[in-house]
Short mmCIF file of C-alpha atoms and ligand atoms in Angstrom, two decimals:
data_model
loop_
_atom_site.label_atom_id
_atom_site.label_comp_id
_atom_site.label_asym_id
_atom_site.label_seq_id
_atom_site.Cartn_x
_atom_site.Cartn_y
_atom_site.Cartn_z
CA UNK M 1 -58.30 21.12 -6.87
CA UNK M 2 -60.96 20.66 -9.60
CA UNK M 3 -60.79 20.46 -13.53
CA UNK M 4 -64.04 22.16 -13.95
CA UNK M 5 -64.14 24.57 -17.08
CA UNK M 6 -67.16 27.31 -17.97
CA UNK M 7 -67.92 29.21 -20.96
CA UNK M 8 -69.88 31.76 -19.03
CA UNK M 9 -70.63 33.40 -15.91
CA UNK M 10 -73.66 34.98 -14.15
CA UNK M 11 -73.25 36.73 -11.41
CA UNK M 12 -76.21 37.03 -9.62
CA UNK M 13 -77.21 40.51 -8.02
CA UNK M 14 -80.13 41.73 -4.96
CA UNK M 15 -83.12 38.89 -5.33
CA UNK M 16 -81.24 36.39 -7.08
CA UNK M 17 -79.38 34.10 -5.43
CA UNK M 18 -79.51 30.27 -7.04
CA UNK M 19 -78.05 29.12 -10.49
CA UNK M 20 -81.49 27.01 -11.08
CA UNK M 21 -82.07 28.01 -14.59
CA UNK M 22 -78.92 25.31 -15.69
CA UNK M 23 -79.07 21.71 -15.67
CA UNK M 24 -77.16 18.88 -14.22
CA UNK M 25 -76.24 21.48 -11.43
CA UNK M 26 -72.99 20.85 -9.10
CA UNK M 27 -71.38 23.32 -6.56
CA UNK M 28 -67.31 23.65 -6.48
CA UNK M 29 -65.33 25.93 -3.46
CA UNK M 30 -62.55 27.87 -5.20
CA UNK M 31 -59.55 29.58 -3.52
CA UNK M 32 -57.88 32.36 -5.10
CA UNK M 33 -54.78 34.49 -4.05
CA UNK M 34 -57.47 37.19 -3.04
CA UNK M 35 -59.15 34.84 -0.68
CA UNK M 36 -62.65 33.19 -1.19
CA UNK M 37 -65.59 34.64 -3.33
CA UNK M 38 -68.88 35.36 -2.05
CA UNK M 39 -70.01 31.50 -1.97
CA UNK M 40 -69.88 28.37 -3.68
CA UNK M 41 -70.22 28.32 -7.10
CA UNK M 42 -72.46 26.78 -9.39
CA UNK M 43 -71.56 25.04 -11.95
CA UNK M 44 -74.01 23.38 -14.87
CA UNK M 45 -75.11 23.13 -18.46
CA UNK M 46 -77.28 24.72 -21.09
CA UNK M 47 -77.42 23.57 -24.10
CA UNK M 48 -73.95 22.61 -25.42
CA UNK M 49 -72.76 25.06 -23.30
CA UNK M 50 -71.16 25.28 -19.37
CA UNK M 51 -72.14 28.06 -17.33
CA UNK M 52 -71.20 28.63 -14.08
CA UNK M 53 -73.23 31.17 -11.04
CA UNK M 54 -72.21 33.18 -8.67
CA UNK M 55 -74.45 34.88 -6.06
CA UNK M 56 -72.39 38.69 -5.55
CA UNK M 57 -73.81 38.78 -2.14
CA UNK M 58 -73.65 35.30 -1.28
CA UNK M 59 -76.84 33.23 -0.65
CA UNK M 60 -79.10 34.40 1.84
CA UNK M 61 -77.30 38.34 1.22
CA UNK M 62 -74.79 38.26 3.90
CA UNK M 63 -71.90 40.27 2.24
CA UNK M 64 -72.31 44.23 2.12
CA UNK M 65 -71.37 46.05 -1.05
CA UNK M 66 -68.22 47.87 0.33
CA UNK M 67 -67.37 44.20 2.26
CA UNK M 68 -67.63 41.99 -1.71
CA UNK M 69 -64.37 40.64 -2.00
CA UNK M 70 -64.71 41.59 -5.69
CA UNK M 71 -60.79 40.43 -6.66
CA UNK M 72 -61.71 36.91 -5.81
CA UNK M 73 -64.96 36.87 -7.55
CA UNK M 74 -63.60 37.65 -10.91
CA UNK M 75 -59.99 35.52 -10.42
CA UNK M 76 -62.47 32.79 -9.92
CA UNK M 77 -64.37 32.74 -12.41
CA UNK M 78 -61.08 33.72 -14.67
CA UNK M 79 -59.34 30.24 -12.87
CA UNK M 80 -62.85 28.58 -14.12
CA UNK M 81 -61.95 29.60 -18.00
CA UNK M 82 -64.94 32.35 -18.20
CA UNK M 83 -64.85 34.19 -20.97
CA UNK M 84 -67.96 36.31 -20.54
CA UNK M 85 -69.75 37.78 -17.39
CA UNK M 86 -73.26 38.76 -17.41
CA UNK M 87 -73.66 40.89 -13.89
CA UNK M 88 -77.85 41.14 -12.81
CA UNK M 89 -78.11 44.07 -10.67
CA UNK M 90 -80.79 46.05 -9.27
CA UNK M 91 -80.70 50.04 -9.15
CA UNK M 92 -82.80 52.51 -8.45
CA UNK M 93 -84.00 54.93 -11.39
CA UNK M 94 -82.57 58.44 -11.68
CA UNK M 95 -85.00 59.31 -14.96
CA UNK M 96 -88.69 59.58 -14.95
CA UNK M 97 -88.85 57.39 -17.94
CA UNK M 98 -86.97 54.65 -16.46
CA UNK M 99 -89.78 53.12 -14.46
CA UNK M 100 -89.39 50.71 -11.69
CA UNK M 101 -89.63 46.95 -13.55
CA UNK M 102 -87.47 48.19 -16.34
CA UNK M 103 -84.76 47.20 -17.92
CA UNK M 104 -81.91 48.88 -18.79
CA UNK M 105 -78.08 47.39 -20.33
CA UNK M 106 -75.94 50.05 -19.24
CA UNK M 107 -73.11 51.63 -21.60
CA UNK M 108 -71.21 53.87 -18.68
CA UNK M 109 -70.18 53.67 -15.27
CA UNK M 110 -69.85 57.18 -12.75
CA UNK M 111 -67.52 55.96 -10.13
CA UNK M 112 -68.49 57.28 -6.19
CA UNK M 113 -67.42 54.64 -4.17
CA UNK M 114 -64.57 55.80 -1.65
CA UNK M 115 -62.03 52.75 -0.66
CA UNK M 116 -62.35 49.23 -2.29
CA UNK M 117 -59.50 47.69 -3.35
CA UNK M 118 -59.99 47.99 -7.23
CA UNK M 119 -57.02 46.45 -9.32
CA UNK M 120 -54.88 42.68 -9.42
CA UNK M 121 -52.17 44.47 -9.84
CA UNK M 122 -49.95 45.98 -6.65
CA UNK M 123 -47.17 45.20 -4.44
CA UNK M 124 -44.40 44.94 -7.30
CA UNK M 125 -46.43 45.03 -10.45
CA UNK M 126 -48.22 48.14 -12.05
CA UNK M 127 -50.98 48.27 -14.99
CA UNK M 128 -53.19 50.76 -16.58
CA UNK M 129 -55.54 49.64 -18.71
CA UNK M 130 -57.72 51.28 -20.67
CA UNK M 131 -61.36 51.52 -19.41
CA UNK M 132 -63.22 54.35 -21.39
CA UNK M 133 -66.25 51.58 -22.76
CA UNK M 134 -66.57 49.91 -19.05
CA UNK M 135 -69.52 47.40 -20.57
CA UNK M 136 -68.21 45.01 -23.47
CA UNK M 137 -70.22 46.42 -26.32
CA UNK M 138 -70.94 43.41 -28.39
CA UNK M 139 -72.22 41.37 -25.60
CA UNK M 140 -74.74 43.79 -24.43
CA UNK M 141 -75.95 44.89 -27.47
CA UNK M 142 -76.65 41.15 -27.94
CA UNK M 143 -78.06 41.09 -24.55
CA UNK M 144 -80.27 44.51 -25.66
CA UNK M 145 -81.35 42.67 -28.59
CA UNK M 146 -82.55 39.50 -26.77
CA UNK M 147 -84.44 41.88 -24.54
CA UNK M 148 -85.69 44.11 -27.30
CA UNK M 149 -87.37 40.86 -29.31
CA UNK M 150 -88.88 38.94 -26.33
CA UNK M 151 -90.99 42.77 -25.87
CA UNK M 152 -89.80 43.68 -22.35
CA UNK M 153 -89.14 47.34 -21.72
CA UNK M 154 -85.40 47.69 -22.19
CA UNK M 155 -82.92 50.52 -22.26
CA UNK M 156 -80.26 49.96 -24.46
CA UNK M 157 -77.15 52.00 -22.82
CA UNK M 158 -77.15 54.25 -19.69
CA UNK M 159 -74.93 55.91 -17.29
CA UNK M 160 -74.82 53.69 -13.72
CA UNK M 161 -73.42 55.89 -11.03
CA UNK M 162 -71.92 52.79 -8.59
CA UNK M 163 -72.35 54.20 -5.09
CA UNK M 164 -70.33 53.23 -1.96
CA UNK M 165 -73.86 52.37 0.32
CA UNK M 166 -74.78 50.74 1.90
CA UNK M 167 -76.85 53.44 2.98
CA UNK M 168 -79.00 54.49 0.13
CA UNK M 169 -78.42 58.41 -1.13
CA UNK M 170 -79.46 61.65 0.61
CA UNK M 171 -81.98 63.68 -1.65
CA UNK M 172 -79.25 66.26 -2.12
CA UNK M 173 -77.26 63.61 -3.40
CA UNK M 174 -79.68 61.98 -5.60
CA UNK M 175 -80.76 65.85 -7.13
CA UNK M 176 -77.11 65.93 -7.81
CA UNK M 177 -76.72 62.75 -9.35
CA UNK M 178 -79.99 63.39 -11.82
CA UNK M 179 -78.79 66.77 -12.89
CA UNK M 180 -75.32 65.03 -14.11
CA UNK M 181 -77.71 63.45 -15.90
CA UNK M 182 -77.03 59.71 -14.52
CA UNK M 183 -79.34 57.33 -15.60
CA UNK M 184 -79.44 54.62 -12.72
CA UNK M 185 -77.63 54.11 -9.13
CA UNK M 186 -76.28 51.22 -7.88
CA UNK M 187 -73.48 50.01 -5.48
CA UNK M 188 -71.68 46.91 -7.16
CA UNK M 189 -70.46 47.51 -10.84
CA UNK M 190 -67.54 48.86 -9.35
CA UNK M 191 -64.87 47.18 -9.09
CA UNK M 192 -66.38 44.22 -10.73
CA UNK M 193 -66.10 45.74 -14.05
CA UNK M 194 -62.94 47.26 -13.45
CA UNK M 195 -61.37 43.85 -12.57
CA UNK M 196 -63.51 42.07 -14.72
CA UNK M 197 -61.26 44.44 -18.00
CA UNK M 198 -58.40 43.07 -16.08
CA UNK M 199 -58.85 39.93 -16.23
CA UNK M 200 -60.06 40.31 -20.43
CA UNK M 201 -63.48 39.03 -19.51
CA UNK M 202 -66.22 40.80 -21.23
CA UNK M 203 -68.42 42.10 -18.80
CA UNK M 204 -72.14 43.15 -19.68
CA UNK M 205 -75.04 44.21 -17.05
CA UNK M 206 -78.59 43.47 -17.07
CA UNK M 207 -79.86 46.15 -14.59
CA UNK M 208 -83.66 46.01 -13.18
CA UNK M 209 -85.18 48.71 -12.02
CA UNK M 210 -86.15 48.27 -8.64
CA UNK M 211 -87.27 51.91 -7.50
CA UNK M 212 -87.19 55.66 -8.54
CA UNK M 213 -84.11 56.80 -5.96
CA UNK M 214 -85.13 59.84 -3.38
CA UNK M 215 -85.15 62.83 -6.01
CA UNK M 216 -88.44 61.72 -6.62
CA UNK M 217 -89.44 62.21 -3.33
CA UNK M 218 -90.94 58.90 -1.97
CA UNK M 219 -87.96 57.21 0.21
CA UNK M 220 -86.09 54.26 -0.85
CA UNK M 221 -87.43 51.20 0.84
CA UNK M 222 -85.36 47.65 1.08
CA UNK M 223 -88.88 45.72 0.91
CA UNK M 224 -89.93 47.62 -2.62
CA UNK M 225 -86.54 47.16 -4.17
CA UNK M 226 -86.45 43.47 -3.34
CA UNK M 227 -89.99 42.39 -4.14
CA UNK M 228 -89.23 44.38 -7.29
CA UNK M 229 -86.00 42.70 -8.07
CA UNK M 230 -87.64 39.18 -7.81
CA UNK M 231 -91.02 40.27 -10.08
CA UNK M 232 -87.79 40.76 -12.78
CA UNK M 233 -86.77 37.58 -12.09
CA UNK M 234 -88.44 35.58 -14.63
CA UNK M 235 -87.90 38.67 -17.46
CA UNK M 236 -84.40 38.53 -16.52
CA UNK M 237 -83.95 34.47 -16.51
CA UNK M 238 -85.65 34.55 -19.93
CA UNK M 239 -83.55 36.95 -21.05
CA UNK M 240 -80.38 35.00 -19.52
CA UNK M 241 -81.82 31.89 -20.88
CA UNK M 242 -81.27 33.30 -24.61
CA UNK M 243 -78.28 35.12 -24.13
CA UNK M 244 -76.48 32.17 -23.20
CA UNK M 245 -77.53 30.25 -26.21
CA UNK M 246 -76.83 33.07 -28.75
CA UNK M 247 -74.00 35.17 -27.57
CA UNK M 248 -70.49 34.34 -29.23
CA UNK M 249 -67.79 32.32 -27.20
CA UNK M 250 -65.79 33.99 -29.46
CA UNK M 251 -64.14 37.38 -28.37
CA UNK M 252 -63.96 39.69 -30.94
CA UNK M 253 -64.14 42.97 -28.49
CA UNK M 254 -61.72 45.75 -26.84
CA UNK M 255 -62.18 43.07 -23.81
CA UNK M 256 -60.19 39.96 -25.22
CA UNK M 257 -56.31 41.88 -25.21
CA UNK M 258 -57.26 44.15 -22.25
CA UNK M 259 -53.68 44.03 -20.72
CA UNK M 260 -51.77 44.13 -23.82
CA UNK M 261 -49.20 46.73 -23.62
CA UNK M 262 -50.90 47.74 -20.32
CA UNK M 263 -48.28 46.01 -17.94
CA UNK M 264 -45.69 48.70 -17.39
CA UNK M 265 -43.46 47.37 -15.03
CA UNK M 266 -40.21 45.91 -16.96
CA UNK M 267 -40.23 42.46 -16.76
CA UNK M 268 -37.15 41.54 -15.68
CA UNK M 269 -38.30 43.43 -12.17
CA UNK M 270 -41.77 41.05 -12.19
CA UNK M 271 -40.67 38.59 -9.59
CA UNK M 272 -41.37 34.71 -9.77
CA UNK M 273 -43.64 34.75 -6.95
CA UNK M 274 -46.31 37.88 -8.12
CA UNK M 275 -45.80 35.67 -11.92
CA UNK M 276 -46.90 32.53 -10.30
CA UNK M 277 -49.67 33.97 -8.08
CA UNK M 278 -51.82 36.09 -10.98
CA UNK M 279 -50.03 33.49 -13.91
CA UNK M 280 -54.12 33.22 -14.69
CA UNK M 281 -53.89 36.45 -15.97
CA UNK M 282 -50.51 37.27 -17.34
CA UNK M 283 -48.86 34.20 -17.80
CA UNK M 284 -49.43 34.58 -21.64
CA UNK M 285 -47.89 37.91 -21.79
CA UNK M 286 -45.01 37.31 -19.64
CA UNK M 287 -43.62 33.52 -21.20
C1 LIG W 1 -80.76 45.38 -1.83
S1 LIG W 1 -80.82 47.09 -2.14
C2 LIG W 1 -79.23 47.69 -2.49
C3 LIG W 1 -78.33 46.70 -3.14
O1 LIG W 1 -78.99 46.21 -4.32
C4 LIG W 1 -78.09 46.33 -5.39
O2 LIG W 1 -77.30 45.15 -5.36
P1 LIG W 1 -76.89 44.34 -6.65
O3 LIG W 1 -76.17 45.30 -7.55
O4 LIG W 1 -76.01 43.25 -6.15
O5 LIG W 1 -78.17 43.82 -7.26
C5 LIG W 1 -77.30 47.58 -5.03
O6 LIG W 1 -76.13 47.71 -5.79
C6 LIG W 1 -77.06 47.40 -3.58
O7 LIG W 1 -75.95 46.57 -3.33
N1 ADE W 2 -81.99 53.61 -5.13
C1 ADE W 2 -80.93 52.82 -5.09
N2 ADE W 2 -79.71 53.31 -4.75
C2 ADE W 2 -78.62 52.50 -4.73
N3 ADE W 2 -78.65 51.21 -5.02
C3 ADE W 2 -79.83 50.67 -5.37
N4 ADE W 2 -80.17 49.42 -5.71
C4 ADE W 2 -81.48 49.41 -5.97
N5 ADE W 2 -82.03 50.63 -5.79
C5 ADE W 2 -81.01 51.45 -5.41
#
């Protein structure tokens, strides 16, 4: 058991894997009813300020999208006090003018991926929360702003179609995807930001463009998304670097009350044991 606390989370995506932007660095193991999360996690300061990293895929990439224990990642960093996620994630470019190496703070999500297990709340307790604005608005427009002043080429909202992969898209698929008009593709927002509105952590993504996906004829390659991903790594640490300074720890978004009202089983049918093991997240609407 540990009494460490965090203000806010990164959760690192493809090409970056180590919290070495904070200070005074130290690694915790957390359990959570859902099992482990993808690694350790890191834990250190900037500023005033405790942040804490996560690596989605673990280090070294060993977890596959559809495999990310997702429900542990985000009861985690909820156990840890986070009030605010920032996800990094690469995708692949579904618009001409979204070139690989830019940047792009997505508004929507497009959900295609097939069977991961995508809510807290099951086996004697129901929710539905509402999920229209997937991205918490005030964070990323922060984050857009940050972006916008240091002069790197950023998109400010965007539809990310989340994928189930791991095998990137057939052209057919990819034709399809660009004539929905999609912006970018991807294979991790979901569930993270799902679960992420669940837990009433704001949850904001700074997606780099790693590639243009197959409509534009030239295959997706693993080597040129990588290598891409870490040329955005210093654009995106600097843009990290300033967002955790300036962004509120005050949550004055749709994020913050999430679950009000959204718990609809009755109460007295919530049973001690399902209270105790998610108390993290409703123990201050069921007292
Ligand atoms: C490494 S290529 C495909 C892989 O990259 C993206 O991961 P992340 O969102 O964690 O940066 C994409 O979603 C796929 O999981
Ligand atoms: N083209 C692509 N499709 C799905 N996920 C990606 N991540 C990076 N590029 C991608």
């Amino acid at each position: 058991m540990n009494n460490e606390k965090a203000d806010i989370a990164i959760i690192g995506g493809s090409g970056i894997y180590d919290g070495n932007m904070l200070d005074r660095v130290r690694e915790i193991d957390i359990d959570t009813p859902f099992g482990k999360p993808s690694d350790s996690i890191t834990i250190g300061e900037h500023g005033e300020r405790t942040i804490c990293f996560l690596p989605r895929h673990g280090k070294g990439h060993r977890i596959s999208p559809s495999e990310l224990n997702s429900r542990a990642n985000i009861f985690a960093l909820k156990k840890l006090g986070v009030k605010r996620i920032i996800a990094v994630s690469a995708v692949g470019s579904l618009k001409e003018e979204l070139a690989p190496l830019d940047i792009v703070i997505p508004d929507q999500i497009y959900d295609r991926t097939r069977s991961r297990p995508s809510t807290f709340f099951e086996d004697g307790i129901v929710t539905h929360i509402g999920f229209a604005d997937p991205f918490c608005p005030e964070m990323s427009d922060a984050i857009t702003e940050i972006a916008d002043s240091k002069g790197y080429s950023v998109n400010k909202g965007g539809t990310y179609v989340c994928m189930e992969g791991p095998q990137f898209s057939t052209r057919a698929e990819s034709r399809v995807y660009k004539a929905l008009g999609f912006d970018i593709i991807g294979m991790t927002a979901i569930p993270e930001a799902k679960l992420a509105r669940e837990a009433e952590i704001c949850y904001s993504m700074i997606a780099t463009v790693t590639d243009y996906d197959v409509w534009h004829e030239e295959d997706v390659s693993i080597e040129t998304v990588i290598a891409n991903a870490m040329k955005n790594e210093e654009a995106v640490k600097a843009i990290l670097m300033d967002a955790l300074d300036r962004i509120s720890l005050e949550q004055n978004c749709i994020c913050k009350n999430a679950l009000a009202g959204a718990i609809t089983t009755a109460p007295e049918m919530i049973s001690h044991e399902t209270r105790r093991r998610l108390e993290p997240l409703i123990g201050k609407y069921l007292e």
